[in-house]
Tab-separated table of C-alpha atoms in Angstrom:
chain	number	residue	atom	x	y	z
H	531	UNK	CA	0.021	-0.208	-0.158
H	532	UNK	CA	1.605	3.330	-1.037
H	533	UNK	CA	0.663	6.519	0.342
H	534	UNK	CA	-0.006	9.535	-1.876
H	535	UNK	CA	3.054	10.922	-3.670
H	536	UNK	CA	3.886	14.607	-3.526
H	537	UNK	CA	5.427	16.274	-6.767
H	538	UNK	CA	7.908	18.926	-6.606
H	539	UNK	CA	5.446	21.786	-6.916
H	540	UNK	CA	3.220	20.529	-4.303
H	541	UNK	CA	6.182	20.381	-1.825
H	542	UNK	CA	7.241	23.836	-2.924
H	543	UNK	CA	3.664	25.174	-2.308
H	544	UNK	CA	3.468	23.352	1.317
H	545	UNK	CA	6.984	24.840	2.188
H	546	UNK	CA	6.043	28.415	1.283
H	547	UNK	CA	2.529	28.242	2.997
H	548	UNK	CA	3.483	26.584	6.060
H	549	UNK	CA	6.290	27.558	8.566
H	550	UNK	CA	8.763	25.075	9.987
H	551	UNK	CA	7.248	23.645	13.202
H	552	UNK	CA	10.126	21.577	14.307
H	553	UNK	CA	14.159	21.638	13.679
H	554	UNK	CA	16.556	18.974	12.803
H	555	UNK	CA	19.921	18.374	14.714
H	556	UNK	CA	21.526	20.992	12.955
H	557	UNK	CA	19.003	23.767	13.915
H	558	UNK	CA	17.223	23.899	10.313
H	559	UNK	CA	13.569	24.147	10.125
H	560	UNK	CA	11.603	21.131	9.131
H	561	UNK	CA	7.809	20.498	8.713
H	562	UNK	CA	6.099	17.504	10.082
H	563	UNK	CA	2.694	16.596	8.769
H	564	UNK	CA	0.788	14.040	10.750
H	565	UNK	CA	-2.331	12.690	8.988
H	566	UNK	CA	-4.829	10.658	11.069
H	567	UNK	CA	-6.693	8.316	8.572
H	568	UNK	CA	-8.122	6.090	11.206
H	569	UNK	CA	-7.546	5.192	14.716
H	570	UNK	CA	-5.281	2.210	13.457
H	571	UNK	CA	-3.808	4.136	10.474
H	572	UNK	CA	-1.539	7.284	10.905
H	573	UNK	CA	0.897	8.711	8.528
H	574	UNK	CA	3.848	11.076	9.448
H	575	UNK	CA	5.667	13.070	6.621
H	576	UNK	CA	8.754	15.187	7.374
H	577	UNK	CA	9.336	18.023	4.701
H	578	UNK	CA	12.898	19.050	4.249
H	579	UNK	CA	14.265	22.608	3.277
H	580	UNK	CA	14.434	23.175	-0.543
H	581	UNK	CA	17.589	23.207	-2.237
H	582	UNK	CA	19.668	26.539	-1.513
H	583	UNK	CA	20.337	28.666	-4.266
H	584	UNK	CA	23.267	29.995	-2.393
H	585	UNK	CA	24.929	26.390	-1.949
H	586	UNK	CA	24.347	25.864	-5.794
H	587	UNK	CA	26.042	29.127	-6.796
H	588	UNK	CA	28.712	28.418	-4.250
H	589	UNK	CA	29.615	25.012	-5.592
H	590	UNK	CA	29.308	26.219	-9.309
H	591	UNK	CA	31.745	29.155	-8.658
H	592	UNK	CA	34.150	27.006	-6.853
H	593	UNK	CA	34.302	24.420	-9.634
H	594	UNK	CA	34.529	27.111	-12.361
H	595	UNK	CA	37.217	29.046	-10.582
H	596	UNK	CA	39.396	25.934	-10.231
H	597	UNK	CA	38.956	25.272	-13.641
H	598	UNK	CA	39.818	29.093	-14.929
H	599	UNK	CA	42.907	28.618	-12.692
H	600	UNK	CA	43.998	25.364	-14.396
H	601	UNK	CA	43.153	26.893	-17.832
H	602	UNK	CA	45.427	29.984	-17.263
H	603	UNK	CA	48.169	27.763	-16.485
H	604	UNK	CA	47.681	24.987	-19.272
H	605	UNK	CA	45.878	27.129	-21.621
H	606	UNK	CA	43.724	24.184	-22.253
H	607	UNK	CA	40.240	24.942	-23.321
H	608	UNK	CA	39.036	21.447	-22.564
H	609	UNK	CA	39.385	22.175	-18.987
H	610	UNK	CA	36.527	24.778	-19.024
H	611	UNK	CA	34.264	22.231	-20.847
H	612	UNK	CA	35.044	19.537	-18.452
H	613	UNK	CA	34.072	22.014	-15.584
H	614	UNK	CA	30.662	22.555	-17.125
H	615	UNK	CA	30.165	18.922	-17.470
H	616	UNK	CA	31.400	18.243	-13.991
H	617	UNK	CA	29.035	20.884	-12.799
H	618	UNK	CA	26.180	19.451	-14.565
H	619	UNK	CA	26.746	15.792	-13.434
H	620	UNK	CA	27.327	16.840	-9.996
H	621	UNK	CA	23.966	18.606	-9.623
H	622	UNK	CA	22.028	15.817	-11.252
H	623	UNK	CA	23.737	13.214	-8.978
H	624	UNK	CA	23.215	15.351	-5.938
H	625	UNK	CA	19.520	15.642	-6.774
H	626	UNK	CA	18.895	11.928	-7.517
H	627	UNK	CA	21.018	10.213	-5.053
H	628	UNK	CA	21.283	12.416	-1.783
H	629	UNK	CA	18.829	15.560	-1.810
H	630	UNK	CA	15.824	14.103	0.022
H	631	UNK	CA	12.676	16.555	-0.095
H	632	UNK	CA	10.487	14.359	2.340
H	633	UNK	CA	10.359	11.241	4.419
H	634	UNK	CA	7.305	9.540	5.460
H	635	UNK	CA	6.365	6.510	7.761
H	636	UNK	CA	2.729	5.140	7.385
H	637	UNK	CA	1.745	2.732	10.150
H	638	UNK	CA	-1.310	0.644	9.883
H	639	UNK	CA	-2.377	-1.473	12.778
H	640	UNK	CA	-2.121	-5.452	12.336
H	641	UNK	CA	-0.935	-4.748	8.686
H	642	UNK	CA	2.302	-3.130	8.828
H	643	UNK	CA	4.537	-0.018	8.557
H	644	UNK	CA	5.681	1.624	5.313
H	645	UNK	CA	8.557	4.027	4.710
H	646	UNK	CA	8.549	6.367	1.779
H	647	UNK	CA	11.531	8.689	1.046
H	648	UNK	CA	11.125	11.089	-1.995
H	649	UNK	CA	14.258	12.553	-3.527
H	650	UNK	CA	14.369	16.014	-5.159
H	651	UNK	CA	14.707	14.226	-8.560
H	652	UNK	CA	11.408	12.822	-7.947
H	653	UNK	CA	12.775	9.311	-7.385
H	654	UNK	CA	11.058	7.455	-4.392
H	655	UNK	CA	12.319	4.747	-2.315
H	656	UNK	CA	9.628	2.359	-0.414
H	657	UNK	CA	10.073	-0.138	2.104
H	658	UNK	CA	7.225	-2.179	3.794
H	659	UNK	CA	7.542	-3.920	7.252
H	660	UNK	CA	4.873	-6.337	8.214
H	661	UNK	CA	3.328	-5.942	11.313
H	662	UNK	CA	4.008	-9.361	12.532
H	663	UNK	CA	7.818	-8.751	12.222
H	664	UNK	CA	7.725	-5.574	14.296
H	665	UNK	CA	8.865	-6.095	17.840
H	666	UNK	CA	8.478	-2.364	18.820
H	667	UNK	CA	9.228	1.047	17.771
H	668	UNK	CA	11.493	2.828	20.254
H	669	UNK	CA	13.422	6.246	20.374
H	670	UNK	CA	17.350	5.255	20.838
H	671	UNK	CA	20.249	7.621	21.554
H	672	UNK	CA	23.550	7.722	19.672
H	673	UNK	CA	26.739	10.047	19.408
H	674	UNK	CA	26.680	12.055	16.312
H	675	UNK	CA	29.547	14.501	15.665
H	676	UNK	CA	30.625	14.687	19.307
H	677	UNK	CA	27.144	15.113	20.533
H	678	UNK	CA	23.897	13.026	21.533
H	679	UNK	CA	21.214	12.740	19.319
H	680	UNK	CA	17.989	10.922	19.323
H	681	UNK	CA	16.416	8.775	16.454
H	682	UNK	CA	13.351	6.765	15.945
H	683	UNK	CA	13.785	3.227	14.849
H	684	UNK	CA	11.654	-0.019	14.313
H	685	UNK	CA	13.053	-3.021	15.969
H	686	UNK	CA	12.356	-6.404	14.012
H	687	UNK	CA	11.593	-9.723	15.906
H	688	UNK	CA	14.502	-12.380	15.550
H	689	UNK	CA	12.956	-15.514	13.934
H	690	UNK	CA	15.193	-17.732	16.040
H	691	UNK	CA	14.685	-15.872	19.367
H	692	UNK	CA	11.256	-14.158	19.907
H	693	UNK	CA	12.783	-12.097	22.673
H	694	UNK	CA	15.565	-11.066	20.498
H	695	UNK	CA	16.176	-8.236	17.972
H	696	UNK	CA	17.109	-9.280	14.363
H	697	UNK	CA	17.335	-5.533	12.924
H	698	UNK	CA	16.933	-1.938	13.884
H	699	UNK	CA	15.541	0.072	11.137
H	700	UNK	CA	15.997	4.145	11.649
H	701	UNK	CA	13.284	6.231	10.491
H	702	UNK	CA	13.765	9.880	9.260
H	703	UNK	CA	17.491	8.969	8.424
H	704	UNK	CA	17.795	12.247	6.310
H	705	UNK	CA	15.703	14.826	8.365
H	706	UNK	CA	17.253	14.088	11.611
H	707	UNK	CA	14.526	15.511	13.537
H	708	UNK	CA	15.054	16.537	17.380
H	709	UNK	CA	13.448	14.816	20.440
H	710	UNK	CA	10.258	17.037	20.521
H	711	UNK	CA	9.491	15.941	16.824
H	712	UNK	CA	10.269	12.341	17.615
H	713	UNK	CA	8.180	12.244	20.801
H	714	UNK	CA	4.886	13.315	19.015
H	715	UNK	CA	5.539	10.343	16.143
H	716	UNK	CA	6.713	7.897	19.094
H	717	UNK	CA	3.325	8.436	20.891
H	718	UNK	CA	1.036	7.962	17.826
H	719	UNK	CA	2.968	4.669	16.939
H	720	UNK	CA	2.956	3.253	20.423
H	721	UNK	CA	-1.128	3.588	20.641
H	722	UNK	CA	-1.426	1.953	17.491
H	723	UNK	CA	1.022	-0.864	18.373
H	724	UNK	CA	-0.820	-1.106	21.891
H	725	UNK	CA	-4.551	-1.283	20.223
H	726	UNK	CA	-3.355	-3.919	17.736
H	727	UNK	CA	-1.881	-6.055	20.548
H	728	UNK	CA	-5.265	-5.623	22.547
H	729	UNK	CA	-7.220	-6.739	19.514
H	730	UNK	CA	-5.059	-9.714	19.139
């Protein structure tokens, strides 16, 4: 089951219309959009800031200045052509492989958890985990860049040992929201897990 996919223009309109209501671990504003489809079906989408024009200009200027410096020494015009190609390829790869516009987690009681990652290029990664494989959803802490951060993760049941954990699946890996944002998602996930266990 796939959640509705947001196109780039829709993402732009939402970012312009809504003010960031949370921050990531680096202090940048992010938007959390909760969707309550039913008591046992909830979706949480985190929208990251759009690509900064300043960073694009800095990257482009750095590559072209380096290329021009090499050209003045070697007098080889192919260096300038190569710099343009490198700049374009670098931007395309960044948008397709690294720049993530939004991440979402959809939890459906007794069915499973689906995680969607939407890249700036339009590419989308989807992972679905059956509820019978989910042991728990917790907030863990880790050391990142010499500071303690918190992250939401899904614990999967070890088939060989029901009390053990076979895999830890992080949620919102790119957005890296702070604890106040994670707590809101965590509480809703726990409500659904508890209701699902009660019905079983």
